[in-house]
mmCIF file of C-alpha atoms in Angstrom:
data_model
loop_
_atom_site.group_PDB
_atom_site.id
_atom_site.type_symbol
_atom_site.label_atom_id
_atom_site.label_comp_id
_atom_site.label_asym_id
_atom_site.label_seq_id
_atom_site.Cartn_x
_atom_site.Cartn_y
_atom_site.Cartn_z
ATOM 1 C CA UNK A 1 0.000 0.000 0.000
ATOM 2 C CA UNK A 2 1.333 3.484 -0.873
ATOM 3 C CA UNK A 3 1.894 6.140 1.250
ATOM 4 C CA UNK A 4 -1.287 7.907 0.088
ATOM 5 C CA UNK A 5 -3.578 5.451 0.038
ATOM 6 C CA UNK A 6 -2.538 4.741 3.791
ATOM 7 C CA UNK A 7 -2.828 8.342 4.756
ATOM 8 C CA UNK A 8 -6.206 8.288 3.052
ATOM 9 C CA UNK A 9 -7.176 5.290 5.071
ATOM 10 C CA UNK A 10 -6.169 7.175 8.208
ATOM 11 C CA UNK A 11 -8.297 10.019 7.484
ATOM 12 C CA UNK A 12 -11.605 7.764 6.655
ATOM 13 C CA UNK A 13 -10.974 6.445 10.400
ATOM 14 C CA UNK A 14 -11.099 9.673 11.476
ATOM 15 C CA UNK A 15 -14.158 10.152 9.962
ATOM 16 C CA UNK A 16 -16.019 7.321 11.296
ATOM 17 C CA UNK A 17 -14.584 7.373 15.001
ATOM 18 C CA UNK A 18 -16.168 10.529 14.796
ATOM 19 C CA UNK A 19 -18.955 8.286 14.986
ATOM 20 C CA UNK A 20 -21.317 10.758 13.142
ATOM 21 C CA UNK A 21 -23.029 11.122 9.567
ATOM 22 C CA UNK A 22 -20.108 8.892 7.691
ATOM 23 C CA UNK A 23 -19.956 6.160 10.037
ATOM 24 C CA UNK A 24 -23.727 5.885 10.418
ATOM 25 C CA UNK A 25 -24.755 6.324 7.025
ATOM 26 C CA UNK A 26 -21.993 5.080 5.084
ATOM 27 C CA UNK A 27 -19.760 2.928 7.461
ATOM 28 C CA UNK A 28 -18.766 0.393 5.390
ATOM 29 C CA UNK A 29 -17.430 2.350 2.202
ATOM 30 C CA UNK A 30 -14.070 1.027 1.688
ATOM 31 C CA UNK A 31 -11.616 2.547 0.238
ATOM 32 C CA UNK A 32 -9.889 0.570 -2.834
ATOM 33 C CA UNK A 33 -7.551 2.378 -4.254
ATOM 34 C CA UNK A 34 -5.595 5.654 -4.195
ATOM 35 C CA UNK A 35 -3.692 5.158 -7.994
ATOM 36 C CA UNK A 36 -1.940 8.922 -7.316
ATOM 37 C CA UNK A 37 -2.326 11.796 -5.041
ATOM 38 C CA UNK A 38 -5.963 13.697 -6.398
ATOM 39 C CA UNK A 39 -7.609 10.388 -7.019
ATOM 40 C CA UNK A 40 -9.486 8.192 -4.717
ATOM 41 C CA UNK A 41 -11.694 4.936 -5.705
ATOM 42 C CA UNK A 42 -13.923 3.428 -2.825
ATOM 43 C CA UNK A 43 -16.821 1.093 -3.212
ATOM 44 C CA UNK A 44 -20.047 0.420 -1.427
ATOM 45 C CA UNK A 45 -23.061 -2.336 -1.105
ATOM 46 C CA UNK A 46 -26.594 0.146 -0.616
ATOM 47 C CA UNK A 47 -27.899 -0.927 2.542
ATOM 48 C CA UNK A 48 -31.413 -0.868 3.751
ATOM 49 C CA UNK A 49 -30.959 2.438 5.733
ATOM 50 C CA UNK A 50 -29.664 3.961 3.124
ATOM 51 C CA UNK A 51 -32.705 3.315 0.526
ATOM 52 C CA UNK A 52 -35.805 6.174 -0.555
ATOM 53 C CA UNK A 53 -39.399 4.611 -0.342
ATOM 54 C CA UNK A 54 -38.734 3.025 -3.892
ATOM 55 C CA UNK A 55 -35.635 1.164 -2.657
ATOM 56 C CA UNK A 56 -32.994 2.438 -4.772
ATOM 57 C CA UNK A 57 -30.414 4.856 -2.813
ATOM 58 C CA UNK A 58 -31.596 8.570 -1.200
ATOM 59 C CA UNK A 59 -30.135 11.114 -3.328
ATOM 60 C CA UNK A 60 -29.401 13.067 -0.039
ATOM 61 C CA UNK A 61 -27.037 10.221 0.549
ATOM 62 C CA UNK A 62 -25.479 10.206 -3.151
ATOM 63 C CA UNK A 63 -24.851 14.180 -1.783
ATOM 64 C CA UNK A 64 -23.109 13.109 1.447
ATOM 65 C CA UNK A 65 -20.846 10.767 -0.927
ATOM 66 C CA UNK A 66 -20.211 13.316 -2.783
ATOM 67 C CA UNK A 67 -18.884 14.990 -0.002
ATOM 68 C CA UNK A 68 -16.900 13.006 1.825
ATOM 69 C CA UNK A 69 -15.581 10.928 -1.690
ATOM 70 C CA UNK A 70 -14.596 14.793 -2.358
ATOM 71 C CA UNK A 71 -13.135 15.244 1.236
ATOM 72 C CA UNK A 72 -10.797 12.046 0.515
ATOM 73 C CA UNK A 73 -9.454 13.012 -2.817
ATOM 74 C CA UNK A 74 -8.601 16.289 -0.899
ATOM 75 C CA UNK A 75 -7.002 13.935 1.669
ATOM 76 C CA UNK A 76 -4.892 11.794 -0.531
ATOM 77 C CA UNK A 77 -2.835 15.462 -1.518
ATOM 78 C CA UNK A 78 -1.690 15.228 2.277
ATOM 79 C CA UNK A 79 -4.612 17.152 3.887
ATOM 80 C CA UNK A 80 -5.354 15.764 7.125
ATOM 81 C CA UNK A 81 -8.202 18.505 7.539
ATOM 82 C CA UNK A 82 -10.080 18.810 4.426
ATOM 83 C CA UNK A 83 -11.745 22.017 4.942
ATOM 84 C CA UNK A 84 -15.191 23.437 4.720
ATOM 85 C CA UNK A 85 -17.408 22.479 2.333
ATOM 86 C CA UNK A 86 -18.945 25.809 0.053
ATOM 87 C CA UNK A 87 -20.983 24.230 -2.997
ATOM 88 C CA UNK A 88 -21.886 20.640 -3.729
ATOM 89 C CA UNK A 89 -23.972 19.937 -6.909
ATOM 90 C CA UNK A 90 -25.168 16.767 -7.635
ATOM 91 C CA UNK A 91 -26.455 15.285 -10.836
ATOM 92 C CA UNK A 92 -28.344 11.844 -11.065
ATOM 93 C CA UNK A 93 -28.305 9.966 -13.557
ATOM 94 C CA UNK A 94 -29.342 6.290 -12.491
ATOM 95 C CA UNK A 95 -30.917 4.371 -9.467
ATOM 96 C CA UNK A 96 -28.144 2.255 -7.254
ATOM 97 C CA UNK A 97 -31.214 -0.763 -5.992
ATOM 98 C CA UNK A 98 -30.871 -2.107 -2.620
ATOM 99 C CA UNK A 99 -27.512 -4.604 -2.727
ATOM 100 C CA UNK A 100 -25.961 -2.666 -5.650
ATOM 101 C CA UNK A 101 -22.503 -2.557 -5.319
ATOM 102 C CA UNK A 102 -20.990 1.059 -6.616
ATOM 103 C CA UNK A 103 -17.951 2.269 -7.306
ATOM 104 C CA UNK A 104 -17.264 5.821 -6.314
ATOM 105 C CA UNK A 105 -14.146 7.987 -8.043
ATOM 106 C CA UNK A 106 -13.227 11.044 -6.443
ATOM 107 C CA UNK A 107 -10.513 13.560 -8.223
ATOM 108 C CA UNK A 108 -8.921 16.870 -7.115
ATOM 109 C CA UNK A 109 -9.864 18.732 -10.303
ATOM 110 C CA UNK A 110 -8.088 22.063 -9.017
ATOM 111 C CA UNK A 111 -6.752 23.089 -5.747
ATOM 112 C CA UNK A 112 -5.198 27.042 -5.238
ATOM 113 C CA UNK A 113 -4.702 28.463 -1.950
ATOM 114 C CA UNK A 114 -8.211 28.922 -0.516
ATOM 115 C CA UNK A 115 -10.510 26.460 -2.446
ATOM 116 C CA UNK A 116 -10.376 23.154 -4.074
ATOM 117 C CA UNK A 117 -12.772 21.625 -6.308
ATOM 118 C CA UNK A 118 -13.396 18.040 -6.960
ATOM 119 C CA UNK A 119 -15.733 15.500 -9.115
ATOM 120 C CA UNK A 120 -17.239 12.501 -8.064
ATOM 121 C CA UNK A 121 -18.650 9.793 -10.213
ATOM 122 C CA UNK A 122 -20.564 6.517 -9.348
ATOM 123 C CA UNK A 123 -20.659 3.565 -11.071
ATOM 124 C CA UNK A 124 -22.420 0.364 -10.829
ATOM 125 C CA UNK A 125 -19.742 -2.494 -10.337
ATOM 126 C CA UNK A 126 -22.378 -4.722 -12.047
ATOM 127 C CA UNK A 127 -23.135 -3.289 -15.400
ATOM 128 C CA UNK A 128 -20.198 -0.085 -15.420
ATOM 129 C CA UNK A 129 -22.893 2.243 -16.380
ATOM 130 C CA UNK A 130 -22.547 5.998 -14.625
ATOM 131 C CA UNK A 131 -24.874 6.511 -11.688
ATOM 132 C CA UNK A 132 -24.437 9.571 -10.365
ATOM 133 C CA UNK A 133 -22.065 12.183 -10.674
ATOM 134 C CA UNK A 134 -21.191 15.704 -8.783
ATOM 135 C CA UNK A 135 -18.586 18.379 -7.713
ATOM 136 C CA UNK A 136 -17.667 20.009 -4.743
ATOM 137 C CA UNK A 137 -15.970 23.016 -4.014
ATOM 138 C CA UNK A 138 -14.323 23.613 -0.468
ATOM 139 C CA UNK A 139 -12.661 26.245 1.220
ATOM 140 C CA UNK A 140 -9.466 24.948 2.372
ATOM 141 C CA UNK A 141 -7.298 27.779 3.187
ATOM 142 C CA UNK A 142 -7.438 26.815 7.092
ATOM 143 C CA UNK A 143 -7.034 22.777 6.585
ATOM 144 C CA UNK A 144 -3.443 23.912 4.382
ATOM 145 C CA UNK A 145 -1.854 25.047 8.047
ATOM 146 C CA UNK A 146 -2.304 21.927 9.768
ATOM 147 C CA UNK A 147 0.277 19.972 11.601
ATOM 148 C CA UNK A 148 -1.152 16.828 10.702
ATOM 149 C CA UNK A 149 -0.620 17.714 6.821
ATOM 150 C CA UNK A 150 2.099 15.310 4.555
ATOM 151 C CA UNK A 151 3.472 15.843 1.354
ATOM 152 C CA UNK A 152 3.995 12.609 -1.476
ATOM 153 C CA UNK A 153 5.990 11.855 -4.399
ATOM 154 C CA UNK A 154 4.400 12.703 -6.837
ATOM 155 C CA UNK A 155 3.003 8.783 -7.973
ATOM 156 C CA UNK A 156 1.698 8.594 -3.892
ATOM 157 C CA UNK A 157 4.098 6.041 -2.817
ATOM 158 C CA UNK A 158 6.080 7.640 -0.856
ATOM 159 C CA UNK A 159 6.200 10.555 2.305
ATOM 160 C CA UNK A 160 8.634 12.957 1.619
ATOM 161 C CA UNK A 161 7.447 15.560 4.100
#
C-alpha cells in the first residue's frame, strides 16, 4: 500500500470514530484504491438504511458521498483537515437498488490556496454504467496550516514531508 492510500485510510478512520453522519450512514465504504495523489476509488453495497421509499439509494445520501468521496481526494494530496465544504452539486443519472454494489471515483480537479474543487462519479460495479455524478468546491485555506498535513511523491508512494 502506498503512502497515500494509507494516509487516506487514516483520514476515513477519522471520519467514522467521529462516529457521526459517515460512520452511520456510510460505514462500510471502503476505500480501494488511491492510484496517485488527487484520485481516490472506494466502493459500497446500498444498505437498507440507506434506501428512498422506492428502494434504490436517497439522493441526499449520493450528496453526502459526494462529499466526503470529495473530502478524501482532498485527503490523498496530504490534507489531514479537508476544509469546509462551500458548494456541492449533484447530478443523477441512475438508481443504485438495494444490494448494488458502486464504485465511487473522487478527483482533485483544481486546488489554489483557498478552495479546491473536486468531481465525483458513481458507477455500478455490475453493469459499469454511470450513476451519479457531482462536484464540490471547499474552502481549504485553514485545513493547508495543519500539523497533521504530509506531502507525497508525486506517484503517492512515498512521504517525503
Amino acid at each position: 500500500m502506498g503512502a497515500s492510500k494509507a494516509f487516506v485510510e487514516r483520514v476515513w478512520q477519522s471520519f467514522l470514530k467521529n462516529a457521526g453522519h459517515d460512520a452511520n450512514s456510510f460505514g462500510h465504504l471502503k476505500v480501494t484504491q488511491v492510484p496517485k495523489p488527487g484520485v481516490v476509488e472506494a466502493e459500497m453495497v446500498v444498505k437498507q438504511h440507506q434506501i428512498n421509499r422506492v428502494g434504490s439509494l436517497h439522493g441526499g445520501l449520493t450528496s453526502s458521498l459526494v462529499d466526503s468521496m470529495g473530502s478524501l481526494a482532498l485527503s490523498s494530496r496530504g490534507l489531514w483537515m479537508t476544509g469546509v465544504s462551500t458548494d456541492i452539486n449533484v447530478t443523477f443519472v441512475r438508481a443504485a437498488p438495494l444490494g448494488e454494489t458502486v464504485r465511487l471515483q473522487a478527483q482533485v480537479i483544481g486546488q489554489g490556496k483557498t478552495l479546491a474543487y473536486t468531481r465525483v462519479e458513481m458507477f455500478s460495479t455490475k453493469t459499469g454504467k454511470l450513476l451519479a455524478y457531482g462536484s464540490h468546491t471547499k474552502y481549504i485555506a485553514l485545513a493547508l496550516k495543519s500539523e497533521q498535513n504530509v506531502k507525497f511523491s508525486e506517484d503517492g508512494e512515498t512521504q517525503v514531508e
